[in-house]
Coordinates of C-alpha atoms in Angstrom, one line a residue:
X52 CA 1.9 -8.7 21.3
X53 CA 4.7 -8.8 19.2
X54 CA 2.6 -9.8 16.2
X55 CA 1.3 -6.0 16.8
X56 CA 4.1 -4.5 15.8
X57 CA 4.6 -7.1 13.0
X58 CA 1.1 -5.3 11.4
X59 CA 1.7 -2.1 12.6
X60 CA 5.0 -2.2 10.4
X61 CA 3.5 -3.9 7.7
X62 CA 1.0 -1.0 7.3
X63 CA 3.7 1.6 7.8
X64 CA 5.6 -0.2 4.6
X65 CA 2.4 -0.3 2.8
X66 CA 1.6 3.4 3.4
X67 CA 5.2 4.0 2.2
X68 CA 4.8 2.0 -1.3
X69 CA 1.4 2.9 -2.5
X70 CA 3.3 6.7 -1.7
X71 CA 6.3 6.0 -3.5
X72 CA 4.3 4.0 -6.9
X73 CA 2.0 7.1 -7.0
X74 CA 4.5 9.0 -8.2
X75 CA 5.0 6.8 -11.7
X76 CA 1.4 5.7 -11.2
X77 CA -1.7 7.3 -11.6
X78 CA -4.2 4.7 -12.3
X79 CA -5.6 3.1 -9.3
X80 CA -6.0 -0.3 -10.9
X81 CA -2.0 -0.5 -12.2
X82 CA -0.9 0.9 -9.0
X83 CA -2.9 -1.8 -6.8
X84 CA -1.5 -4.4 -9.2
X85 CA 2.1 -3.3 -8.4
X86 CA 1.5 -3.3 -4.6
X87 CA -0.1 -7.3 -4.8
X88 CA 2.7 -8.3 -6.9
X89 CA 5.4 -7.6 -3.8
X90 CA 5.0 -10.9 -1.9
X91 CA 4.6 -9.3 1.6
X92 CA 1.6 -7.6 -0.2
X93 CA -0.2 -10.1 -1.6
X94 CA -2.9 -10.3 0.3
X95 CA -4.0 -6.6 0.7
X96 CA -7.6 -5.4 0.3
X97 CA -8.2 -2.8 -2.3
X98 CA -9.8 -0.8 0.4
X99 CA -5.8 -1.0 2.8
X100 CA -4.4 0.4 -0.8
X101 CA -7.1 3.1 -1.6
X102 CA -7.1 4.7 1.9
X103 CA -3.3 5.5 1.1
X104 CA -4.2 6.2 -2.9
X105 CA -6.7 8.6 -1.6
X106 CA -4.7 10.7 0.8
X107 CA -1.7 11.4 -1.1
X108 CA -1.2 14.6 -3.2
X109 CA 0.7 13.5 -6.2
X110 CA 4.0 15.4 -6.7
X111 CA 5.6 16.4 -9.6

């Protein structure tokens, strides 16, 4: 079970850096290349970084 809560805060720290790169970065593409670039990243699907993308209002 404790590999759960490993996920569950990987997506929580996802959320939080596709919020915090939309800010300085507009464009999908350059914004999902940021994300893969940070090695506990790597991995993600487009799709895990556009459902965060999607949601959140840009600010400024």
């Amino acid at each position: 079970m404790e590999n759960k809560g490993i996920e569950k805060e990987k997506e929580r720290g996802l959320e939080a850096l596709v919020r915090s790169l939309k800010v300085y970065i507009s464009d999908f593409d350059a914004l999902y290349m940021a994300v893969i670039k940070n090695e506990t990243y790597k991995r993600v699907s487009k799709e895990d970084v556009m459902k965060y993308f999607s949601e959140t209002p840009v600010q400024g």
